[in-house]
Short mmCIF file of C-alpha atoms in Angstrom, two decimals:
data_model
loop_
_atom_site.label_atom_id
_atom_site.label_comp_id
_atom_site.label_asym_id
_atom_site.label_seq_id
_atom_site.Cartn_x
_atom_site.Cartn_y
_atom_site.Cartn_z
CA MET A 195 0.00 0.00 0.00
CA SER A 196 1.17 3.53 -0.74
CA SER A 197 2.42 5.50 2.26
CA ILE A 198 0.32 8.46 1.06
CA ARG A 199 -3.16 8.49 2.54
CA PRO A 200 -6.01 8.63 -0.02
CA THR A 201 -8.05 11.81 -0.34
CA PRO A 202 -11.46 12.45 -1.96
CA SER A 203 -11.94 13.61 -5.52
CA ALA A 204 -13.82 16.83 -6.25
CA ARG A 205 -17.00 14.87 -7.01
CA GLN A 206 -16.67 12.93 -3.75
CA LEU A 207 -16.13 16.12 -1.75
CA ALA A 208 -19.31 17.58 -3.24
CA TRP A 209 -21.18 14.37 -2.40
CA HIS A 210 -19.97 14.46 1.22
CA GLY A 211 -21.71 17.82 1.57
CA LEU A 212 -25.14 16.35 0.76
CA GLU A 213 -25.41 13.97 3.77
CA PHE A 214 -29.16 13.22 3.48
CA TYR A 215 -31.14 12.41 0.33
CA GLY A 216 -34.02 10.22 -0.80
CA PHE A 217 -34.59 7.00 -2.73
CA LEU A 218 -37.68 6.44 -4.89
CA HIS A 219 -38.50 2.79 -5.59
CA PHE A 220 -41.27 2.93 -8.17
CA THR A 221 -42.15 0.48 -10.98
CA THR A 222 -44.65 -2.26 -11.86
CA ASN A 223 -43.92 -3.77 -8.41
CA THR A 224 -45.84 -0.86 -6.92
CA PHE A 225 -48.97 -2.22 -8.61
CA THR A 226 -48.35 -5.99 -8.25
CA ASP A 227 -47.49 -5.87 -4.52
CA LYS A 228 -44.10 -7.48 -5.21
CA GLU A 229 -40.57 -6.56 -4.21
CA TRP A 230 -38.86 -8.28 -7.15
CA GLY A 231 -40.89 -8.61 -10.34
CA TYR A 232 -40.25 -11.51 -12.70
CA GLY A 233 -40.13 -9.35 -15.82
CA ASP A 234 -43.31 -10.80 -17.32
CA GLU A 235 -45.60 -8.11 -15.90
CA ASP A 236 -47.94 -6.39 -18.34
CA PRO A 237 -46.68 -2.77 -18.72
CA GLN A 238 -50.32 -1.63 -18.72
CA ILE A 239 -50.45 -2.30 -14.98
CA PHE A 240 -48.25 0.73 -14.36
CA ASN A 241 -50.93 3.38 -13.97
CA PRO A 242 -50.53 5.93 -11.13
CA THR A 243 -53.88 7.63 -10.62
CA ASP A 244 -52.74 11.01 -9.28
CA PHE A 245 -49.05 11.30 -10.11
CA ASP A 246 -47.27 14.36 -8.73
CA ALA A 247 -43.47 14.44 -8.83
CA ASP A 248 -43.53 18.11 -7.84
CA SER A 249 -45.22 17.39 -4.50
CA ILE A 250 -42.66 14.68 -3.71
CA ALA A 251 -39.69 16.91 -4.53
CA LYS A 252 -41.23 19.76 -2.54
CA VAL A 253 -41.64 17.65 0.60
CA ALA A 254 -38.16 16.19 0.09
CA LYS A 255 -36.65 19.66 0.17
CA GLU A 256 -38.83 20.70 3.10
CA VAL A 257 -37.51 17.85 5.30
CA GLY A 258 -33.89 18.46 4.37
CA MET A 259 -33.24 15.96 1.61
CA ARG A 260 -30.69 17.39 -0.78
CA GLY A 261 -31.52 15.06 -3.66
CA LEU A 262 -33.62 12.16 -4.94
CA ILE A 263 -32.54 8.94 -6.68
CA LEU A 264 -35.16 7.21 -8.86
CA THR A 265 -35.28 3.52 -9.83
CA ALA A 266 -35.32 4.17 -13.58
CA LYS A 267 -35.18 0.39 -14.08
CA HIS A 268 -35.45 -2.29 -11.39
CA HIS A 269 -34.71 -6.01 -11.77
CA ASP A 270 -37.97 -6.64 -13.65
CA GLY A 271 -36.57 -4.66 -16.59
CA PHE A 272 -39.43 -2.17 -16.93
CA CYS A 273 -37.97 1.20 -17.97
CA LEU A 274 -39.64 4.36 -16.66
CA TRP A 275 -38.51 6.36 -19.69
CA PRO A 276 -39.16 5.94 -23.47
CA THR A 277 -36.00 3.96 -24.15
CA LYS A 278 -35.08 2.79 -27.63
CA THR A 279 -33.48 -0.37 -26.24
CA THR A 280 -36.60 -2.37 -25.34
CA GLY A 281 -40.35 -2.29 -25.77
CA HIS A 282 -40.75 -3.03 -22.06
CA ASN A 283 -40.98 0.63 -21.13
CA ILE A 284 -43.26 3.46 -20.09
CA THR A 285 -44.69 4.01 -23.59
CA ARG A 286 -46.49 0.65 -23.34
CA SER A 287 -48.02 1.50 -19.98
CA SER A 288 -51.39 3.06 -19.22
CA PHE A 289 -49.52 6.14 -17.97
CA GLN A 290 -47.17 6.70 -20.95
CA LYS A 291 -45.48 9.84 -19.57
CA ASP A 292 -41.70 9.92 -19.10
CA VAL A 293 -41.42 9.38 -15.33
CA VAL A 294 -37.65 9.97 -15.26
CA LYS A 295 -38.09 13.38 -16.88
CA LEU A 296 -40.94 14.31 -14.57
CA PHE A 297 -38.82 13.61 -11.49
CA SER A 298 -35.73 15.23 -13.00
CA ASP A 299 -37.71 18.39 -13.77
CA ALA A 300 -39.31 18.39 -10.31
CA CYS A 301 -35.88 18.25 -8.65
CA LYS A 302 -34.66 21.13 -10.79
CA LYS A 303 -37.66 23.22 -9.74
CA GLN A 304 -36.87 22.61 -6.07
CA LYS A 305 -33.13 23.08 -6.64
CA ILE A 306 -32.26 19.67 -5.25
CA HIS A 307 -30.09 17.04 -6.93
CA PHE A 308 -31.29 14.14 -9.10
CA GLY A 309 -29.82 10.68 -9.52
CA VAL A 310 -30.75 7.41 -11.22
CA TYR A 311 -30.74 3.73 -10.27
CA LEU A 312 -30.28 1.38 -13.23
CA SER A 313 -30.39 -2.30 -12.32
CA PRO A 314 -27.74 -4.32 -14.16
CA TRP A 315 -29.93 -7.38 -13.72
CA ASP A 316 -32.85 -7.59 -16.16
CA ARG A 317 -35.39 -10.39 -15.80
CA ASN A 318 -37.31 -9.31 -18.90
CA ASN A 319 -34.61 -8.96 -21.54
CA SER A 320 -34.15 -12.10 -23.64
CA ALA A 321 -30.50 -11.20 -24.27
CA TYR A 322 -29.59 -11.21 -20.59
CA GLY A 323 -26.58 -13.42 -19.98
CA THR A 324 -25.06 -12.70 -23.41
CA PRO A 325 -22.59 -9.99 -24.50
CA GLU A 326 -25.45 -8.35 -26.41
CA TYR A 327 -27.25 -7.46 -23.18
CA VAL A 328 -24.22 -5.66 -21.75
CA GLU A 329 -24.31 -3.33 -24.77
CA ILE A 330 -28.06 -2.86 -24.27
CA TYR A 331 -27.42 -1.95 -20.64
CA ARG A 332 -24.79 0.60 -21.63
CA ALA A 333 -27.15 2.05 -24.22
CA GLN A 334 -29.81 2.48 -21.51
CA LEU A 335 -27.25 4.14 -19.28
CA ARG A 336 -26.19 6.45 -22.10
CA GLU A 337 -29.81 7.57 -22.57
CA LEU A 338 -30.15 8.39 -18.88
CA LEU A 339 -26.80 10.16 -18.72
CA THR A 340 -27.59 12.22 -21.80
CA HIS A 341 -31.19 13.36 -21.36
CA TYR A 342 -31.83 13.81 -17.64
CA GLY A 343 -28.79 15.52 -16.17
CA PRO A 344 -27.03 16.85 -14.40
CA LEU A 345 -26.93 13.75 -12.20
CA PHE A 346 -25.30 13.66 -8.78
CA GLU A 347 -25.27 9.87 -8.40
CA VAL A 348 -25.57 6.76 -10.58
CA TRP A 349 -26.65 3.71 -8.57
CA HIS A 350 -25.83 0.09 -9.47
CA ASP A 351 -27.51 -2.55 -7.31
CA GLY A 352 -25.42 -5.47 -6.09
CA ALA A 353 -28.30 -7.90 -6.76
CA ASN A 354 -27.02 -8.40 -10.26
CA GLY A 355 -28.29 -11.74 -11.35
CA GLY A 356 -25.72 -14.36 -10.44
CA ASP A 357 -28.57 -16.84 -10.87
CA GLY A 358 -32.33 -16.76 -10.60
CA PHE A 359 -35.58 -16.62 -12.57
CA TYR A 360 -35.85 -14.58 -15.75
CA GLY A 361 -38.62 -13.55 -18.11
CA GLY A 362 -42.00 -15.01 -18.84
CA ALA A 363 -40.65 -18.56 -18.96
CA ARG A 364 -38.89 -17.93 -15.65
CA GLU A 365 -35.88 -19.92 -16.81
CA ILE A 366 -32.60 -19.91 -14.91
CA ARG A 367 -29.47 -18.32 -16.38
CA LYS A 368 -26.11 -17.87 -14.72
CA ILE A 369 -23.38 -15.30 -15.27
CA ASP A 370 -19.88 -14.64 -14.01
CA LYS A 371 -20.65 -11.62 -11.83
CA LEU A 372 -17.00 -10.63 -11.66
CA ARG A 373 -16.47 -10.42 -15.42
CA TYR A 374 -19.81 -10.34 -17.23
CA TYR A 375 -20.72 -6.66 -16.92
CA GLY A 376 -17.35 -5.17 -17.87
CA TRP A 377 -17.72 -2.47 -15.24
CA GLU A 378 -14.62 -0.47 -16.13
CA LYS A 379 -16.00 0.28 -19.60
CA THR A 380 -19.45 1.05 -18.18
CA TRP A 381 -18.07 3.41 -15.57
CA ALA A 382 -15.99 5.17 -18.22
CA LEU A 383 -19.29 6.10 -19.88
CA VAL A 384 -20.44 7.83 -16.69
CA ARG A 385 -17.14 9.69 -16.42
CA GLU A 386 -17.47 10.86 -20.03
CA LEU A 387 -21.09 12.02 -19.93
CA GLN A 388 -21.60 12.99 -16.25
CA PRO A 389 -18.15 13.74 -14.79
CA GLY A 390 -19.69 15.24 -11.65
CA ALA A 391 -21.75 12.15 -10.82
CA CYS A 392 -20.60 9.75 -8.13
CA ILE A 393 -20.93 6.05 -8.96
CA PHE A 394 -22.38 3.77 -6.27
CA SER A 395 -22.09 0.02 -5.97
CA ASP A 396 -21.08 -2.26 -3.13
CA ALA A 397 -17.55 -1.71 -4.42
CA GLY A 398 -17.72 1.91 -5.56
CA PRO A 399 -15.80 3.26 -7.39
CA ASP A 400 -16.94 6.51 -5.68
CA ILE A 401 -19.35 5.42 -2.93
CA ARG A 402 -19.67 2.04 -1.23
CA TRP A 403 -22.62 0.14 0.20
CA ILE A 404 -22.53 0.16 4.00
CA GLY A 405 -22.95 -3.62 4.15
CA ASN A 406 -26.56 -3.71 5.41
CA GLU A 407 -29.99 -2.35 4.53
CA SER A 408 -30.60 -1.14 8.09
CA GLY A 409 -29.22 2.37 7.60
CA VAL A 410 -26.45 1.94 10.18
CA ALA A 411 -22.76 2.68 9.61
CA GLY A 412 -20.04 0.90 11.56
CA GLU A 413 -18.37 2.24 14.67
CA PRO A 414 -15.77 3.26 13.66
CA CYS A 415 -16.56 4.04 10.02
CA TRP A 416 -13.55 4.84 7.84
CA ALA A 417 -13.90 6.52 4.44
CA THR A 418 -11.11 4.38 3.00
CA MET A 419 -11.00 0.77 1.75
CA ARG A 420 -8.44 -1.68 0.43
CA SER A 421 -9.16 -2.05 -3.28
CA ALA A 422 -8.02 -5.68 -3.43
CA GLY A 423 -10.97 -8.06 -3.66
CA LEU A 424 -13.61 -5.39 -4.21
CA HIS A 425 -16.07 -5.75 -7.08
CA PRO A 426 -19.83 -5.25 -7.57
CA GLY A 427 -21.81 -8.23 -6.36
CA GLY A 428 -18.98 -9.42 -4.13
CA GLU A 429 -19.92 -11.77 -1.33
CA GLY A 430 -18.77 -12.07 2.26
CA ILE A 431 -17.43 -8.51 2.54
CA GLU A 432 -20.31 -6.90 4.43
CA GLY A 433 -18.19 -6.39 7.54
CA ARG A 434 -15.43 -4.70 5.56
CA LEU A 435 -17.95 -2.41 3.91
CA ASN A 436 -19.68 -1.53 7.17
CA SER A 437 -16.58 -0.25 8.95
CA GLY A 438 -14.31 0.65 6.06
CA GLU A 439 -10.59 0.01 6.46
CA ARG A 440 -8.16 2.38 8.13
CA ASP A 441 -5.26 1.15 6.00
CA GLY A 442 -7.24 1.48 2.75
CA ASP A 443 -5.58 2.61 -0.46
CA ILE A 444 -8.69 4.24 -1.98
CA TRP A 445 -11.20 6.87 -0.81
CA LEU A 446 -14.52 5.00 -0.77
CA PRO A 447 -16.99 6.48 1.75
CA GLY A 448 -20.14 4.69 2.89
CA GLU A 449 -23.78 5.29 2.00
CA CYS A 450 -26.45 3.99 4.39
CA ASP A 451 -29.52 2.89 2.44
CA VAL A 452 -32.70 1.99 4.28
CA SER A 453 -36.44 2.14 3.64
CA ILE A 454 -39.03 4.04 5.65
CA ARG A 455 -41.21 0.92 5.24
CA PRO A 456 -40.41 -2.80 5.67
CA GLY A 457 -40.09 -3.22 1.88
CA TRP A 458 -38.51 -1.06 -0.80
CA PHE A 459 -41.73 -0.68 -2.79
CA PHE A 460 -45.07 0.61 -1.54
CA HIS A 461 -47.38 -1.99 0.01
CA GLU A 462 -50.73 -0.97 1.43
CA SER A 463 -50.34 -2.74 4.79
CA ASP A 464 -46.79 -1.59 5.57
CA ARG A 465 -45.71 -0.01 8.82
CA VAL A 466 -43.84 3.31 8.68
CA ARG A 467 -40.75 4.16 10.72
CA THR A 468 -41.32 6.64 13.52
CA PRO A 469 -39.65 10.07 13.59
CA GLU A 470 -37.63 8.90 16.61
CA ASN A 471 -36.33 5.89 14.68
CA LEU A 472 -35.39 8.06 11.69
CA LEU A 473 -33.47 10.40 14.00
CA ASP A 474 -31.60 7.43 15.45
CA LEU A 475 -30.66 6.30 11.92
CA TYR A 476 -29.52 9.82 11.08
CA LEU A 477 -27.19 9.83 14.08
CA LYS A 478 -25.84 6.38 13.12
CA SER A 479 -25.26 7.29 9.46
CA VAL A 480 -24.51 10.99 8.97
CA GLY A 481 -23.33 11.10 12.58
CA ARG A 482 -20.69 8.48 11.82
CA GLY A 483 -19.33 10.06 8.64
CA ALA A 484 -21.52 8.27 6.08
CA SER A 485 -24.56 9.51 4.13
CA PHE A 486 -28.22 8.72 4.82
CA LEU A 487 -30.15 7.45 1.77
CA LEU A 488 -33.76 7.05 2.89
CA ASN A 489 -36.16 5.24 0.60
CA VAL A 490 -39.69 6.68 0.58
CA PRO A 491 -41.61 4.78 -2.12
CA PRO A 492 -44.39 6.51 -4.06
CA ASP A 493 -47.78 4.82 -3.64
CA ARG A 494 -50.18 3.75 -6.39
CA ARG A 495 -51.30 7.32 -6.87
CA GLY A 496 -47.72 8.32 -7.67
CA ARG A 497 -47.40 10.39 -4.50
CA TRP A 498 -45.87 9.97 -1.07
CA HIS A 499 -48.35 8.49 1.37
CA GLU A 500 -49.61 10.80 4.09
CA SER A 501 -48.20 8.52 6.82
CA ASP A 502 -44.73 8.71 5.30
CA ILE A 503 -44.91 12.49 5.02
CA ALA A 504 -46.00 12.83 8.64
CA SER A 505 -43.07 10.71 9.80
CA LEU A 506 -40.61 12.66 7.63
CA ARG A 507 -41.84 15.97 9.00
CA GLY A 508 -41.66 14.67 12.56
CA PHE A 509 -38.10 13.53 11.97
CA ALA A 510 -37.16 16.91 10.49
CA ARG A 511 -38.49 18.67 13.60
CA LEU A 512 -36.50 16.38 15.90
CA ARG A 513 -33.33 16.78 13.83
CA ASP A 514 -33.65 20.55 13.57
CA ALA A 515 -34.21 20.78 17.33
CA LEU A 516 -30.74 19.29 17.88
CA PHE A 517 -29.19 22.28 16.10
CA ALA A 518 -31.66 24.95 17.24
CA ALA A 519 -29.55 26.47 20.04
CA PRO A 520 -25.91 26.86 18.95
CA LEU A 521 -23.42 27.58 21.72
CA GLY A 522 -20.42 28.17 19.49
CA LYS A 523 -18.59 27.02 16.39
CA GLY A 524 -14.96 27.04 15.30
CA LYS A 525 -12.14 25.15 13.61
CA ARG A 526 -9.94 24.63 16.65
CA GLU A 527 -9.85 21.95 19.32
CA MET A 528 -11.46 24.13 22.00
CA LEU A 529 -14.74 25.98 22.23
CA VAL A 530 -15.86 28.39 24.99
CA TRP A 531 -19.26 30.09 25.32
CA LYS A 532 -20.52 32.96 27.49
CA LYS A 533 -22.30 31.11 30.28
CA PRO A 534 -22.85 27.47 31.27
CA ALA A 535 -25.54 25.65 29.30
CA PRO A 536 -26.84 22.06 29.02
CA VAL A 537 -24.93 20.53 26.11
CA GLY A 538 -27.05 18.20 23.98
CA LEU A 539 -24.93 17.76 20.85
CA VAL A 540 -21.39 18.30 19.63
CA ARG A 541 -20.48 18.13 15.96
CA VAL A 542 -16.93 17.56 14.69
CA ARG A 543 -15.70 17.52 11.09
CA GLU A 544 -12.28 16.91 9.59
CA ASP A 545 -11.00 18.90 6.64
CA LEU A 546 -11.35 16.09 4.10
CA ALA A 547 -9.16 17.79 1.53
CA GLY A 548 -6.31 16.44 3.63
CA GLY A 549 -7.89 12.99 4.04
CA GLN A 550 -9.09 11.25 7.19
CA ASN A 551 -6.24 11.50 9.67
CA VAL A 552 -7.75 11.30 13.16
CA GLU A 553 -7.58 7.73 14.50
CA GLY A 554 -8.50 8.41 18.11
CA TRP A 555 -10.26 11.25 19.94
CA ALA A 556 -11.81 12.20 23.28
CA LEU A 557 -14.33 14.92 24.07
CA ASP A 558 -14.19 16.85 27.34
CA LEU A 559 -16.64 19.32 28.86
CA GLN A 560 -15.71 21.91 31.46
CA THR A 561 -17.99 22.46 34.46
CA ASN A 562 -17.05 24.81 37.28
CA GLY A 563 -13.48 24.92 36.04
CA THR A 564 -13.10 21.12 35.96
CA TRP A 565 -12.68 19.11 32.75
CA SER A 566 -14.44 15.75 32.43
CA GLU A 567 -14.30 13.29 29.56
CA VAL A 568 -17.80 12.61 28.19
CA ALA A 569 -17.13 10.63 24.98
CA ARG A 570 -14.36 8.99 22.98
CA GLY A 571 -13.94 7.17 19.70
CA GLU A 572 -11.73 6.50 16.70
CA SER A 573 -12.98 7.93 13.39
CA ILE A 574 -14.26 11.44 12.66
CA GLY A 575 -14.11 12.04 8.91
CA ALA A 576 -16.87 13.99 7.20
CA CYS A 577 -19.02 14.35 10.31
CA ARG A 578 -19.16 13.06 13.86
CA LEU A 579 -22.32 13.79 15.86
CA ILE A 580 -21.91 13.22 19.58
CA LYS A 581 -25.26 13.12 21.39
CA LEU A 582 -25.06 14.12 25.05
CA PRO A 583 -27.59 14.09 27.93
CA GLY A 584 -27.63 17.85 28.53
CA THR A 585 -24.55 18.13 30.76
CA LEU A 586 -24.17 21.66 32.11
CA ALA A 587 -20.88 23.10 30.81
CA GLY A 588 -19.19 26.32 29.72
CA ALA A 589 -16.60 24.91 27.33
CA ALA A 590 -15.77 21.88 25.20
CA ARG A 591 -12.49 20.55 23.90
CA LEU A 592 -11.54 17.79 21.52
CA ARG A 593 -8.37 15.85 22.32
CA VAL A 594 -6.89 13.98 19.38
CA THR A 595 -5.30 10.93 20.98
CA LYS A 596 -4.05 9.30 17.79
CA SER A 597 -3.51 10.65 14.29
CA SER A 598 -1.68 9.54 11.16
CA ALA A 599 -0.87 13.18 10.32
CA PRO A 600 -1.40 16.56 12.00
CA PRO A 601 -5.19 16.81 12.50
CA ARG A 602 -7.03 19.39 10.43
CA LEU A 603 -10.44 20.24 11.87
CA ALA A 604 -13.08 21.83 9.66
CA GLU A 605 -15.55 22.24 12.53
CA LEU A 606 -16.06 21.87 16.25
CA SER A 607 -19.49 23.10 17.31
CA ALA A 608 -21.75 22.64 20.33
CA TYR A 609 -25.51 22.94 20.76
CA ALA A 610 -27.61 23.34 23.84
CA SER A 611 -30.05 20.58 24.75
CA SER A 612 -33.63 21.22 23.67
CA ALA A 613 -34.99 19.06 26.49
#
């Protein structure tokens, strides 16, 4: 491994600044009550009765999401745009309107970012498993990269068809997941057409899966990984992905994906996560240096369900309350405010332009002239949120106990408890 620590690219630095954004799982599954369609669904079944991308984007911005990623094509192969690559697309549906464009335009109106999910697996396409399909997939990607930008993220699912049922006959085909897709050539297309877009898969190359679908980053969570043995669809590396690797040779930060409901697609009987649970996930994702990708699936109307919206708004109120009473903010290891106050939250950020250098830290609060340690850990990175029980204090200091290079703080801030 190189002795020089990896640092983020410009596109990765921009992505780190987003922290919280939404996922939109929406396709024929929404209308068949399935999670994974077989690919033999009649396109006519896709028929949202009161579609409104603008209302979704508006609520997304209201609750603090800085972007939305749409499943332009899930594993069933149904394309939500009028692609030239297959007849299994939105033009054969009862709806017929270009859903990708509608969401892209809605995000532009709200001045939030837009991204696309394009499943490499395709249970509908008869060419799947042959070299011909890989070219079809790249042609689909080229259409999305060309007509709906700018894109902030391109998402490749790790469930990429190592084996399973396909098409109307539901036959089984197998591929070599390591070699079949030719990822390097596919990713080069993204770099050419959307150079500002970060590419996600469970192996990057820009953003990694966090190793679970629970929305929880590891403790610690490093933004670096060892590149050896990483590839999309890899197995048995969930633990590596969850925590990252301190001795990594590439910058590959984690993204915590989770759904507000038990499934990824809308189902009428689903439970919805509480605002308190969403806040806990926020603290265990953004608060550990990763991003928080929350799936909120449109219902059969083509809107967000009222229960989901209520939970999102409740979460936003709880989150905003954490930052409602700032005590002070700076870029040095010590912070002093005018009079003692109950400290409920401390936020620390490293200057990522210099990489992730802090390997051990401790947080102290000063009460009546006496310093007491209240928290400690290893990683900081893009963001570390330290929740505290409202300890009365007049100053805070961060002690870096271990570092691979001189620490460079971008922020040390404290907030009074709202309780």
